[in-house]
Amino acid sequence: MKLADNKATMSFSNGSASVDLPVYSGSIGPDVIDIRKLYAQTGMFTYDPGFLSTAACQSAITYIDGDKGELLYRGYPIEQLATNCDFMETCHLLLYGNLPDAAGKAAFTKNVTQHTMVNEQMQFFLRGFRRDAHPMAIMTGLVGALSAFYHDSTDINNAEHREIAAIRLIAKMPTLVAMAYKYSIGQPFMYPKNELSYAGNFLHMMFATPCEPYVVNPVIERALDRIFVLHADHEQNASTSTVRLCGSSGTNPFAAIAAGVACLWGPAHGGANEACLTMLEEIQAMGGVSKVGEFMNQVKDKNSGVKLMGFGHRVYKNYDPRAKLMQETCNEVLEALGLENDPLFKLAKALEKIALEDDYFVSRKLYPNVDFYSGIVQRAIGIPVKLFTGIFALARTVGWIAQLNEMIGDPEYKIGRPRQLFTGAERRNVVEIGKR
Ligand code: SDX
């Protein structure tokens, strides 16, 4: 970042001395006012719950222009990456800052492939869960448990440890998600097959059984790989900020990523894809498109607590570019599977059309986000609704790691420790229980 030819002067109407605050510029996007010395100079904090106007770090990984609906991974538009690259290239880009050449891609892919197995002891963790446990409960446990097996790569301040931990996490997340699925349906776990692609291997571990060979459908394989690309990173979202804050204490990478998994689970965040598909199924059960108007009235009634899941975004005040690409992927997969008349896809497109013409949504700049169509694609592929957020976590792991490693490599980083505006009881003395 560089000092802008501008500065902020904060003055106070109560006559307190004004303070000058430096303004910094990045390469693109809003400038920042550096308030690090504000408390020392004024005795006051800034107040920004939800961090609507707060840059918590500087980063060179992902840039979002919410007004334009633009998403860049290391400067490359998501539309170009989703069309011209695959998830392994995208992982290399996010981790190291550049797209690999053919040899680099082959070496990176081989490295990931050779770490897809998990320690045989990992399977025994699943036995402690009920078969109907939510996969995100299982994933939160399993990812944290990985740190118990890799004492050789848990020093987050050791660059080599960070590198091998990154490869291990990217490689093992599909294996763990597939294990959570197999456990829920009472089928045996399937080992990874190294000759398959990253997405193909995941499909194999999900849907193959020891009883017969499983043939990966290339259309589904490509669609799943694109879903991974679209979910790989997204600037300082809630789960990435969780990973950064958790990692800032110096804890190991596995524990920090487990914290990200836990945060992503929430329906306001990565859990929205599961919530969106459940919402579509409920509207379909009520009567489908004919009931959309009634549903929208509930959404617009503040007291209902009903939201149009898969719509709205803290940053995008325009169409989420990932939603457009996800809708295209939806079309491709449904056509390939002969499901082009899928009622839920028709319902989703009807909902989107109605919302984008309704002033409630237009005035609030609410558009479809990445979660609006992703559930329909995953359901068509045969992935159960409860596993959708697990797939999101699988794909976002590379972004979490890239952001964590960037933070640890930033000489400015400190343990994150926000302050507060205290509104509780002032000092008072304890009264003995007999006199209370
Ligand atoms: C992800 O941050 C990221 O980058 C996240 C993510 C990533 O890749 O990491 O993009 C992934 O989490 C996508 C978002 C998935 N969540 C959902 O689809 C859940 C439904 N969406 C909402 O919960 C909401 O839009 C949020 C949480 C996504 C954003 O909330 P904000 O920024 O805090 O906005 P807000 O709640 O202040 O909403 C502004 C207004 C409010 O109405 P008013 O008080 O002004 O009258 O819009 C309304 C909200 O009630 N609103 C909605 C709505 N989203 C916002 N009303 C109905 N349906 C919705 N979906």
CSV table of C-alpha atoms and ligand atoms in Angstrom, one decimal:
chain,number,residue,atom,x,y,z
A,1,MET,CA,0.0,0.0,0.0
A,2,LYS,CA,1.2,3.6,-0.5
A,3,LEU,CA,0.5,6.9,1.2
A,4,ALA,CA,-2.2,8.8,-0.7
A,5,ASP,CA,-1.8,12.5,-1.5
A,6,ASN,CA,-4.6,13.1,0.9
A,7,LYS,CA,-5.2,12.9,4.6
A,8,ALA,CA,-8.2,12.8,6.9
A,9,THR,CA,-8.6,15.5,9.6
A,10,MET,CA,-10.9,14.5,12.4
A,11,SER,CA,-12.2,17.5,14.4
A,12,PHE,CA,-14.5,17.5,17.4
A,13,SER,CA,-17.3,19.9,18.2
A,14,ASN,CA,-16.5,19.8,21.9
A,15,GLY,CA,-13.3,21.7,21.3
A,16,SER,CA,-11.0,18.6,21.6
A,17,ALA,CA,-7.9,18.9,19.5
A,18,SER,CA,-8.4,17.7,15.9
A,19,VAL,CA,-6.2,14.8,14.6
A,20,ASP,CA,-4.8,14.1,11.2
A,21,LEU,CA,-5.0,10.6,10.0
A,22,PRO,CA,-3.0,9.2,7.0
A,23,VAL,CA,-4.8,7.9,4.0
A,24,TYR,CA,-3.4,4.9,2.1
A,25,SER,CA,-4.2,3.7,-1.4
A,26,GLY,CA,-4.0,0.1,-2.7
A,27,SER,CA,-3.7,-0.9,-6.4
A,28,ILE,CA,-7.5,-0.7,-7.1
A,29,GLY,CA,-10.6,-0.1,-4.9
A,30,PRO,CA,-11.3,2.3,-2.0
A,31,ASP,CA,-8.5,4.1,-0.1
A,32,VAL,CA,-8.3,3.5,3.7
A,33,ILE,CA,-8.0,5.9,6.6
A,34,ASP,CA,-5.3,4.6,9.0
A,35,ILE,CA,-6.8,4.8,12.5
A,36,ARG,CA,-4.2,2.7,14.2
A,37,LYS,CA,-3.1,5.7,16.3
A,38,LEU,CA,-6.6,7.1,16.9
A,39,TYR,CA,-7.1,5.7,20.4
A,40,ALA,CA,-3.6,6.9,21.5
A,41,GLN,CA,-4.4,10.3,20.1
A,42,THR,CA,-8.0,10.7,21.1
A,43,GLY,CA,-8.8,8.1,23.8
A,44,MET,CA,-11.7,7.0,21.5
A,45,PHE,CA,-12.4,3.9,19.4
A,46,THR,CA,-14.2,3.7,16.1
A,47,TYR,CA,-17.5,1.8,16.1
A,48,ASP,CA,-18.3,-0.5,13.2
A,49,PRO,CA,-20.1,-3.7,14.3
A,50,GLY,CA,-20.3,-6.1,11.2
A,51,PHE,CA,-17.3,-4.2,9.8
A,52,LEU,CA,-19.3,-2.4,7.1
A,53,SER,CA,-16.6,0.3,6.7
A,54,THR,CA,-13.6,-1.4,8.1
A,55,ALA,CA,-10.6,-2.9,6.2
A,56,ALA,CA,-9.1,-5.4,8.6
A,57,CYS,CA,-6.0,-6.1,6.6
A,58,GLN,CA,-4.3,-5.4,3.3
A,59,SER,CA,-4.5,-8.3,0.8
A,60,ALA,CA,-3.3,-9.0,-2.8
A,61,ILE,CA,-5.4,-12.1,-3.3
A,62,THR,CA,-9.1,-11.4,-4.3
A,63,TYR,CA,-10.7,-8.1,-5.3
A,64,ILE,CA,-14.5,-7.5,-5.4
A,65,ASP,CA,-16.2,-4.5,-6.9
A,66,GLY,CA,-19.7,-4.8,-5.5
A,67,ASP,CA,-21.2,-2.0,-7.6
A,68,LYS,CA,-19.9,-3.4,-10.8
A,69,GLY,CA,-20.4,-7.1,-9.8
A,70,GLU,CA,-16.7,-7.8,-10.5
A,71,LEU,CA,-14.7,-10.6,-8.9
A,72,LEU,CA,-10.9,-11.0,-9.6
A,73,TYR,CA,-8.7,-13.7,-8.2
A,74,ARG,CA,-5.1,-12.3,-8.3
A,75,GLY,CA,-6.4,-9.9,-11.0
A,76,TYR,CA,-8.0,-12.5,-13.3
A,77,PRO,CA,-11.8,-12.1,-13.8
A,78,ILE,CA,-13.8,-15.0,-12.4
A,79,GLU,CA,-15.6,-15.4,-15.8
A,80,GLN,CA,-12.2,-16.1,-17.5
A,81,LEU,CA,-11.0,-18.5,-14.8
A,82,ALA,CA,-14.2,-20.4,-14.7
A,83,THR,CA,-14.2,-20.8,-18.4
A,84,ASN,CA,-10.4,-21.3,-19.2
A,85,CYS,CA,-8.9,-22.8,-16.1
A,86,ASP,CA,-9.6,-25.6,-13.6
A,87,PHE,CA,-9.6,-25.8,-9.9
A,88,MET,CA,-5.9,-27.0,-9.6
A,89,GLU,CA,-4.8,-24.0,-11.6
A,90,THR,CA,-7.0,-21.7,-9.5
A,91,CYS,CA,-5.5,-23.2,-6.3
A,92,HIS,CA,-2.0,-22.5,-7.6
A,93,LEU,CA,-3.0,-19.0,-8.5
A,94,LEU,CA,-4.5,-18.2,-5.1
A,95,LEU,CA,-1.7,-19.7,-3.2
A,96,TYR,CA,1.3,-18.5,-5.2
A,97,GLY,CA,0.0,-15.5,-7.1
A,98,ASN,CA,0.3,-16.8,-10.7
A,99,LEU,CA,-1.3,-19.3,-13.0
A,100,PRO,CA,1.1,-22.3,-13.5
A,101,ASP,CA,2.5,-23.4,-16.9
A,102,ALA,CA,1.8,-27.0,-17.9
A,103,ALA,CA,4.8,-28.4,-16.0
A,104,GLY,CA,3.9,-26.3,-12.9
A,105,LYS,CA,0.3,-27.5,-13.0
A,106,ALA,CA,1.3,-31.1,-13.4
A,107,ALA,CA,3.7,-30.9,-10.4
A,108,PHE,CA,1.2,-29.1,-8.2
A,109,THR,CA,-1.6,-31.5,-9.1
A,110,LYS,CA,0.7,-34.5,-8.4
A,111,ASN,CA,1.6,-33.1,-5.0
A,112,VAL,CA,-2.0,-32.6,-4.1
A,113,THR,CA,-2.9,-36.1,-5.5
A,114,GLN,CA,-0.3,-37.8,-3.3
A,115,HIS,CA,-1.8,-36.3,-0.1
A,116,THR,CA,-5.5,-37.3,-0.6
A,117,MET,CA,-5.5,-40.2,1.8
A,118,VAL,CA,-6.1,-39.5,5.5
A,119,ASN,CA,-4.6,-41.4,8.4
A,120,GLU,CA,-6.5,-44.6,9.0
A,121,GLN,CA,-7.2,-43.5,12.5
A,122,MET,CA,-9.4,-40.7,11.2
A,123,GLN,CA,-12.2,-43.1,10.3
A,124,PHE,CA,-12.7,-43.8,14.0
A,125,PHE,CA,-13.7,-40.2,14.8
A,126,LEU,CA,-16.8,-40.7,12.7
A,127,ARG,CA,-18.1,-43.6,14.8
A,128,GLY,CA,-18.7,-41.2,17.6
A,129,PHE,CA,-21.3,-39.3,15.6
A,130,ARG,CA,-24.9,-40.4,15.0
A,131,ARG,CA,-25.5,-41.5,11.4
A,132,ASP,CA,-27.8,-38.5,10.9
A,133,ALA,CA,-25.3,-36.0,12.3
A,134,HIS,CA,-25.1,-32.9,10.1
A,135,PRO,CA,-22.0,-33.2,7.8
A,136,MET,CA,-20.8,-29.7,8.9
A,137,ALA,CA,-20.7,-30.9,12.5
A,138,ILE,CA,-18.6,-33.9,11.4
A,139,MET,CA,-16.4,-31.7,9.2
A,140,THR,CA,-15.8,-29.2,12.0
A,141,GLY,CA,-14.6,-32.1,14.1
A,142,LEU,CA,-12.6,-33.9,11.5
A,143,VAL,CA,-10.7,-30.8,10.2
A,144,GLY,CA,-9.7,-29.8,13.7
A,145,ALA,CA,-8.7,-33.5,14.4
A,146,LEU,CA,-6.2,-33.4,11.4
A,147,SER,CA,-3.9,-31.3,13.6
A,148,ALA,CA,-3.4,-34.4,15.8
A,149,PHE,CA,-1.7,-36.2,13.0
A,150,TYR,CA,0.7,-33.7,11.6
A,151,HIS,CA,2.9,-32.5,14.4
A,152,ASP,CA,5.5,-32.1,11.6
A,153,SER,CA,3.6,-29.2,10.0
A,154,THR,CA,1.8,-27.2,12.7
A,155,ASP,CA,4.2,-24.3,13.3
A,156,ILE,CA,2.3,-21.6,11.4
A,157,ASN,CA,5.4,-19.4,11.5
A,158,ASN,CA,7.4,-22.0,9.5
A,159,ALA,CA,7.0,-21.4,5.8
A,160,GLU,CA,7.7,-25.0,5.0
A,161,HIS,CA,5.0,-26.2,7.5
A,162,ARG,CA,2.5,-23.7,6.0
A,163,GLU,CA,3.2,-25.1,2.5
A,164,ILE,CA,2.8,-28.8,3.4
A,165,ALA,CA,-0.2,-28.0,5.6
A,166,ALA,CA,-1.8,-26.1,2.6
A,167,ILE,CA,-1.3,-29.1,0.3
A,168,ARG,CA,-2.6,-31.6,2.9
A,169,LEU,CA,-5.7,-29.6,3.6
A,170,ILE,CA,-6.6,-29.0,-0.1
A,171,ALA,CA,-5.9,-32.7,-0.8
A,172,LYS,CA,-7.8,-34.1,2.2
A,173,MET,CA,-11.0,-32.0,2.3
A,174,PRO,CA,-12.7,-34.0,-0.5
A,175,THR,CA,-11.7,-37.3,1.3
A,176,LEU,CA,-13.2,-36.0,4.6
A,177,VAL,CA,-16.4,-34.7,2.9
A,178,ALA,CA,-16.9,-38.0,1.1
A,179,MET,CA,-16.3,-39.9,4.4
A,180,ALA,CA,-19.0,-37.8,6.1
A,181,TYR,CA,-21.4,-38.6,3.3
A,182,LYS,CA,-20.6,-42.4,3.2
A,183,TYR,CA,-21.0,-42.5,7.0
A,184,SER,CA,-24.5,-40.9,6.8
A,185,ILE,CA,-25.7,-43.6,4.3
A,186,GLY,CA,-24.0,-46.5,6.0
A,187,GLN,CA,-21.8,-47.3,3.1
A,188,PRO,CA,-18.0,-48.2,3.3
A,189,PHE,CA,-15.5,-45.3,2.8
A,190,MET,CA,-13.9,-45.3,-0.6
A,191,TYR,CA,-10.2,-44.6,-0.9
A,192,PRO,CA,-9.0,-41.9,-3.3
A,193,LYS,CA,-7.9,-43.1,-6.8
A,194,ASN,CA,-4.8,-41.2,-7.9
A,195,GLU,CA,-5.4,-41.6,-11.6
A,196,LEU,CA,-8.6,-39.4,-11.3
A,197,SER,CA,-8.8,-35.6,-11.4
A,198,TYR,CA,-9.5,-33.6,-8.2
A,199,ALA,CA,-13.2,-33.4,-9.0
A,200,GLY,CA,-13.4,-36.9,-10.5
A,201,ASN,CA,-11.7,-38.3,-7.4
A,202,PHE,CA,-14.3,-36.6,-5.2
A,203,LEU,CA,-17.2,-38.0,-7.3
A,204,HIS,CA,-15.5,-41.5,-7.0
A,205,MET,CA,-15.2,-41.3,-3.2
A,206,MET,CA,-18.8,-40.1,-3.0
A,207,PHE,CA,-20.6,-42.4,-5.3
A,208,ALA,CA,-18.5,-45.5,-6.0
A,209,THR,CA,-18.9,-48.7,-3.9
A,210,PRO,CA,-16.6,-51.7,-3.5
A,211,CYS,CA,-19.2,-53.8,-5.4
A,212,GLU,CA,-18.8,-52.3,-8.8
A,213,PRO,CA,-16.7,-49.8,-10.8
A,214,TYR,CA,-17.8,-46.2,-11.0
A,215,VAL,CA,-17.5,-44.2,-14.2
A,216,VAL,CA,-17.1,-40.4,-13.8
A,217,ASN,CA,-19.4,-38.4,-16.1
A,218,PRO,CA,-17.2,-35.8,-17.7
A,219,VAL,CA,-20.0,-33.2,-17.8
A,220,ILE,CA,-20.6,-33.6,-14.1
A,221,GLU,CA,-16.8,-33.7,-13.4
A,222,ARG,CA,-16.3,-30.4,-15.2
A,223,ALA,CA,-19.4,-28.8,-13.6
A,224,LEU,CA,-18.2,-29.8,-10.1
A,225,ASP,CA,-14.7,-28.4,-10.9
A,226,ARG,CA,-16.3,-25.1,-11.9
A,227,ILE,CA,-18.3,-25.0,-8.7
A,228,PHE,CA,-15.0,-25.4,-6.8
A,229,VAL,CA,-13.5,-22.6,-8.8
A,230,LEU,CA,-16.4,-20.3,-8.1
A,231,HIS,CA,-16.3,-20.9,-4.4
A,232,ALA,CA,-12.5,-20.8,-3.9
A,233,ASP,CA,-12.0,-17.4,-2.4
A,234,HIS,CA,-14.0,-14.2,-1.7
A,235,GLU,CA,-11.9,-11.5,0.0
A,236,GLN,CA,-12.6,-10.9,3.7
A,237,ASN,CA,-15.9,-12.7,4.1
A,238,ALA,CA,-17.1,-13.9,7.6
A,239,SER,CA,-15.3,-17.3,7.5
A,240,THR,CA,-12.1,-16.0,6.0
A,241,SER,CA,-12.0,-13.3,8.6
A,242,THR,CA,-12.6,-16.0,11.2
A,243,VAL,CA,-9.6,-18.0,9.8
A,244,ARG,CA,-7.5,-14.9,9.9
A,245,LEU,CA,-8.5,-14.0,13.5
A,246,CYS,CA,-8.1,-17.6,14.7
A,247,GLY,CA,-4.7,-17.9,13.0
A,248,SER,CA,-3.5,-14.6,14.4
A,249,SER,CA,-3.1,-16.3,17.8
A,250,GLY,CA,-0.4,-18.6,16.2
A,251,THR,CA,-2.6,-21.7,16.3
A,252,ASN,CA,-1.9,-24.4,13.8
A,253,PRO,CA,-3.4,-24.2,10.2
A,254,PHE,CA,-5.8,-27.1,10.8
A,255,ALA,CA,-7.4,-25.5,13.8
A,256,ALA,CA,-7.7,-22.2,12.0
A,257,ILE,CA,-9.4,-23.8,9.0
A,258,ALA,CA,-11.7,-25.8,11.3
A,259,ALA,CA,-12.8,-22.4,12.7
A,260,GLY,CA,-13.6,-21.3,9.1
A,261,VAL,CA,-15.7,-24.5,8.6
A,262,ALA,CA,-17.7,-23.7,11.7
A,263,CYS,CA,-18.4,-20.1,10.6
A,264,LEU,CA,-19.2,-21.0,7.0
A,265,TRP,CA,-22.0,-23.4,8.3
A,266,GLY,CA,-24.2,-20.4,9.2
A,267,PRO,CA,-27.3,-19.9,7.0
A,268,ALA,CA,-26.4,-16.2,6.5
A,269,HIS,CA,-23.1,-17.4,4.9
A,270,GLY,CA,-22.2,-20.7,3.4
A,271,GLY,CA,-25.2,-22.5,4.9
A,272,ALA,CA,-27.4,-20.4,2.5
A,273,ASN,CA,-27.1,-22.9,-0.3
A,274,GLU,CA,-28.7,-25.6,1.8
A,275,ALA,CA,-31.3,-23.1,3.1
A,276,CYS,CA,-32.0,-21.9,-0.4
A,277,LEU,CA,-32.8,-25.4,-1.7
A,278,THR,CA,-35.0,-26.1,1.3
A,279,MET,CA,-36.8,-22.8,0.6
A,280,LEU,CA,-37.4,-23.8,-3.1
A,281,GLU,CA,-38.6,-27.2,-2.0
A,282,GLU,CA,-41.0,-25.6,0.5
A,283,ILE,CA,-42.4,-23.2,-2.2
A,284,GLN,CA,-42.7,-26.2,-4.6
A,285,ALA,CA,-44.7,-28.2,-2.0
A,286,MET,CA,-47.0,-25.1,-1.4
A,287,GLY,CA,-47.8,-25.1,-5.1
A,288,GLY,CA,-44.7,-23.9,-7.0
A,289,VAL,CA,-44.6,-20.8,-9.2
A,290,SER,CA,-48.3,-20.0,-8.4
A,291,LYS,CA,-47.3,-19.5,-4.8
A,292,VAL,CA,-44.3,-17.2,-5.4
A,293,GLY,CA,-46.3,-14.0,-4.9
A,294,GLU,CA,-47.5,-15.3,-1.5
A,295,PHE,CA,-44.0,-16.2,-0.5
A,296,MET,CA,-42.6,-12.8,-1.6
A,297,ASN,CA,-45.2,-11.1,0.6
A,298,GLN,CA,-43.8,-13.0,3.5
A,299,VAL,CA,-40.3,-12.0,2.6
A,300,LYS,CA,-41.3,-8.3,2.5
A,301,ASP,CA,-43.1,-8.5,5.8
A,302,LYS,CA,-40.3,-7.7,8.3
A,303,ASN,CA,-42.2,-9.6,11.1
A,304,SER,CA,-42.1,-12.8,9.2
A,305,GLY,CA,-38.4,-13.3,9.6
A,306,VAL,CA,-38.5,-14.9,6.1
A,307,LYS,CA,-35.6,-14.1,3.7
A,308,LEU,CA,-35.2,-15.0,0.1
A,309,MET,CA,-32.2,-17.3,0.7
A,310,GLY,CA,-29.5,-17.0,-2.0
A,311,PHE,CA,-30.3,-13.3,-2.5
A,312,GLY,CA,-28.5,-10.3,-1.2
A,313,HIS,CA,-24.9,-9.7,-0.3
A,314,ARG,CA,-22.9,-7.4,1.9
A,315,VAL,CA,-20.6,-6.3,-0.9
A,316,TYR,CA,-22.4,-7.1,-4.2
A,317,LYS,CA,-25.0,-4.4,-4.9
A,318,ASN,CA,-25.2,-5.8,-8.4
A,319,TYR,CA,-25.5,-9.3,-9.8
A,320,ASP,CA,-23.0,-11.7,-8.1
A,321,PRO,CA,-20.9,-12.8,-11.2
A,322,ARG,CA,-20.7,-16.3,-9.7
A,323,ALA,CA,-24.5,-16.6,-9.7
A,324,LYS,CA,-24.5,-16.0,-13.5
A,325,LEU,CA,-21.8,-18.6,-14.0
A,326,MET,CA,-23.6,-21.0,-11.6
A,327,GLN,CA,-26.8,-20.6,-13.6
A,328,GLU,CA,-25.0,-21.4,-16.8
A,329,THR,CA,-23.5,-24.5,-15.1
A,330,CYS,CA,-27.0,-25.4,-14.0
A,331,ASN,CA,-28.3,-25.3,-17.6
A,332,GLU,CA,-25.4,-27.5,-18.8
A,333,VAL,CA,-25.8,-30.1,-16.1
A,334,LEU,CA,-29.6,-30.3,-16.3
A,335,GLU,CA,-29.4,-30.6,-20.1
A,336,ALA,CA,-26.7,-33.3,-19.9
A,337,LEU,CA,-28.9,-35.3,-17.4
A,338,GLY,CA,-32.1,-34.7,-19.3
A,339,LEU,CA,-33.5,-32.7,-16.4
A,340,GLU,CA,-33.9,-29.4,-18.3
A,341,ASN,CA,-37.5,-29.3,-17.1
A,342,ASP,CA,-36.4,-29.6,-13.5
A,343,PRO,CA,-39.3,-27.9,-11.6
A,344,LEU,CA,-37.0,-26.3,-8.9
A,345,PHE,CA,-34.8,-24.7,-11.6
A,346,LYS,CA,-37.9,-23.3,-13.3
A,347,LEU,CA,-39.1,-22.1,-9.9
A,348,ALA,CA,-35.7,-20.5,-9.1
A,349,LYS,CA,-35.7,-18.6,-12.4
A,350,ALA,CA,-39.3,-17.4,-11.8
A,351,LEU,CA,-38.3,-16.2,-8.3
A,352,GLU,CA,-35.3,-14.4,-9.7
A,353,LYS,CA,-37.4,-12.7,-12.4
A,354,ILE,CA,-40.0,-11.6,-10.0
A,355,ALA,CA,-37.5,-10.4,-7.4
A,356,LEU,CA,-35.5,-8.4,-9.9
A,357,GLU,CA,-38.7,-6.5,-11.0
A,358,ASP,CA,-39.9,-5.9,-7.4
A,359,ASP,CA,-39.1,-2.6,-5.8
A,360,TYR,CA,-38.4,-4.2,-2.4
A,361,PHE,CA,-35.4,-6.0,-3.9
A,362,VAL,CA,-34.4,-3.3,-6.5
A,363,SER,CA,-34.4,-0.5,-3.9
A,364,ARG,CA,-32.2,-2.6,-1.6
A,365,LYS,CA,-30.0,-3.8,-4.5
A,366,LEU,CA,-30.7,-7.4,-3.7
A,367,TYR,CA,-29.5,-9.8,-6.4
A,368,PRO,CA,-28.9,-13.5,-6.6
A,369,ASN,CA,-25.6,-14.5,-4.9
A,370,VAL,CA,-23.4,-17.6,-5.4
A,371,ASP,CA,-25.8,-19.7,-3.3
A,372,PHE,CA,-28.9,-19.2,-5.3
A,373,TYR,CA,-28.3,-21.7,-8.1
A,374,SER,CA,-25.5,-23.8,-6.6
A,375,GLY,CA,-27.9,-26.0,-4.7
A,376,ILE,CA,-29.9,-26.9,-7.8
A,377,VAL,CA,-26.7,-28.0,-9.6
A,378,GLN,CA,-25.5,-30.1,-6.7
A,379,ARG,CA,-28.9,-31.7,-6.2
A,380,ALA,CA,-28.9,-32.6,-9.9
A,381,ILE,CA,-25.5,-34.2,-9.5
A,382,GLY,CA,-26.8,-36.3,-6.7
A,383,ILE,CA,-25.3,-34.5,-3.7
A,384,PRO,CA,-27.6,-34.4,-0.7
A,385,VAL,CA,-28.8,-31.0,0.5
A,386,LYS,CA,-27.1,-31.3,3.9
A,387,LEU,CA,-23.7,-31.8,2.1
A,388,PHE,CA,-23.9,-28.5,0.1
A,389,THR,CA,-22.1,-26.4,2.6
A,390,GLY,CA,-19.5,-29.2,3.0
A,391,ILE,CA,-18.8,-28.8,-0.7
A,392,PHE,CA,-18.5,-25.0,-0.2
A,393,ALA,CA,-16.0,-25.6,2.6
A,394,LEU,CA,-14.0,-28.1,0.5
A,395,ALA,CA,-13.7,-25.4,-2.3
A,396,ARG,CA,-13.1,-22.5,0.1
A,397,THR,CA,-10.2,-24.2,1.9
A,398,VAL,CA,-7.7,-23.0,-0.6
A,399,GLY,CA,-8.9,-19.4,-0.2
A,400,TRP,CA,-8.8,-19.7,3.6
A,401,ILE,CA,-5.2,-21.0,3.5
A,402,ALA,CA,-4.0,-18.4,1.0
A,403,GLN,CA,-5.5,-15.6,3.2
A,404,LEU,CA,-4.0,-17.2,6.4
A,405,ASN,CA,-0.6,-17.6,4.8
A,406,GLU,CA,-0.7,-14.0,3.5
A,407,MET,CA,-1.5,-12.7,7.0
A,408,ILE,CA,1.3,-14.7,8.6
A,409,GLY,CA,3.7,-13.5,6.0
A,410,ASP,CA,2.7,-9.8,6.6
A,411,PRO,CA,5.3,-8.1,8.8
A,412,GLU,CA,2.5,-5.8,10.1
A,413,TYR,CA,0.3,-8.6,11.5
A,414,LYS,CA,-0.5,-8.8,15.1
A,415,ILE,CA,-3.0,-11.0,17.1
A,416,GLY,CA,-6.4,-9.6,16.4
A,417,ARG,CA,-8.0,-8.0,19.4
A,418,PRO,CA,-11.0,-5.7,18.7
A,419,ARG,CA,-12.3,-3.3,21.5
A,420,GLN,CA,-15.9,-2.4,22.4
A,421,LEU,CA,-18.3,0.3,23.4
A,422,PHE,CA,-19.2,-0.8,27.0
A,423,THR,CA,-22.8,-0.2,28.0
A,424,GLY,CA,-23.0,-2.5,31.0
A,425,ALA,CA,-23.1,-1.8,34.8
A,426,GLU,CA,-20.6,0.7,36.2
A,427,ARG,CA,-18.4,-0.4,39.2
A,428,ARG,CA,-20.5,-1.7,42.1
A,429,ASN,CA,-19.8,-3.9,45.2
A,430,VAL,CA,-21.0,-7.4,45.9
A,431,VAL,CA,-23.6,-7.7,48.6
A,432,GLU,CA,-23.6,-10.9,50.7
A,433,ILE,CA,-26.4,-13.3,49.6
A,434,GLY,CA,-28.4,-12.8,52.9
A,435,LYS,CA,-28.7,-9.1,52.1
A,436,ARG,CA,-29.5,-9.2,48.3
B,1,SDX,C1,-22.2,-15.9,1.1
B,1,SDX,O1,-19.3,-12.1,2.4
B,1,SDX,C2,-19.2,-12.9,1.4
B,1,SDX,O2,-18.4,-12.7,0.5
B,1,SDX,C3,-20.0,-14.2,1.5
B,1,SDX,C4,-20.0,-15.1,0.3
B,1,SDX,C5,-18.6,-15.8,0.1
B,1,SDX,O3,-18.3,-16.2,-1.0
B,1,SDX,O4,-17.8,-15.9,1.1
B,1,SDX,O5,-20.3,-14.4,-0.8
B,1,SDX,C6,-20.9,-16.3,0.5
B,1,SDX,O6,-22.3,-15.9,2.3
B,1,SDX,C7,-23.3,-15.3,0.2
B,1,SDX,C8,-24.5,-14.8,1.1
B,1,SDX,C9,-25.4,-16.0,1.4
B,1,SDX,N1,-26.5,-15.6,2.3
B,1,SDX,C10,-27.8,-15.6,1.9
B,1,SDX,O7,-28.1,-15.8,0.8
B,1,SDX,C11,-28.8,-15.4,3.1
B,1,SDX,C12,-29.8,-14.4,2.6
B,1,SDX,N2,-29.1,-13.1,2.5
B,1,SDX,C13,-29.2,-12.2,3.7
B,1,SDX,O8,-29.1,-12.8,4.9
B,1,SDX,C14,-28.2,-11.0,3.5
B,1,SDX,O9,-28.4,-10.5,2.2
B,1,SDX,C15,-26.7,-11.1,3.8
B,1,SDX,C16,-26.5,-11.7,5.1
B,1,SDX,C17,-26.1,-11.9,2.7
B,1,SDX,C18,-26.1,-9.7,3.7
B,1,SDX,O10,-26.7,-9.0,4.8
B,1,SDX,P1,-26.3,-7.5,5.1
B,1,SDX,O11,-25.2,-7.0,4.2
B,1,SDX,O12,-26.1,-7.3,6.5
B,1,SDX,O13,-27.5,-6.7,4.6
B,1,SDX,P2,-28.8,-6.4,5.5
B,1,SDX,O14,-29.1,-7.6,6.2
B,1,SDX,O15,-28.5,-5.1,6.2
B,1,SDX,O16,-29.9,-6.1,4.3
B,1,SDX,C19,-30.1,-4.8,3.9
B,1,SDX,C20,-31.7,-4.8,3.7
B,1,SDX,C21,-32.4,-5.2,5.0
B,1,SDX,O17,-33.7,-4.6,4.8
B,1,SDX,P3,-34.0,-3.1,5.6
B,1,SDX,O18,-33.6,-3.3,7.0
B,1,SDX,O19,-33.1,-2.2,4.9
B,1,SDX,O20,-35.4,-2.9,5.3
B,1,SDX,O21,-32.0,-5.9,2.7
B,1,SDX,C22,-32.8,-6.9,3.4
B,1,SDX,C23,-32.6,-6.7,4.9
B,1,SDX,O22,-33.8,-7.1,5.6
B,1,SDX,N3,-32.4,-8.2,2.9
B,1,SDX,C24,-33.2,-9.1,2.5
B,1,SDX,C25,-32.3,-10.2,2.1
B,1,SDX,N4,-31.0,-9.8,2.2
B,1,SDX,C26,-31.1,-8.5,2.7
B,1,SDX,N5,-34.5,-9.3,2.5
B,1,SDX,C27,-35.0,-10.4,2.0
B,1,SDX,N6,-34.2,-11.5,1.6
B,1,SDX,C28,-32.9,-11.4,1.6
B,1,SDX,N7,-32.1,-12.4,1.2
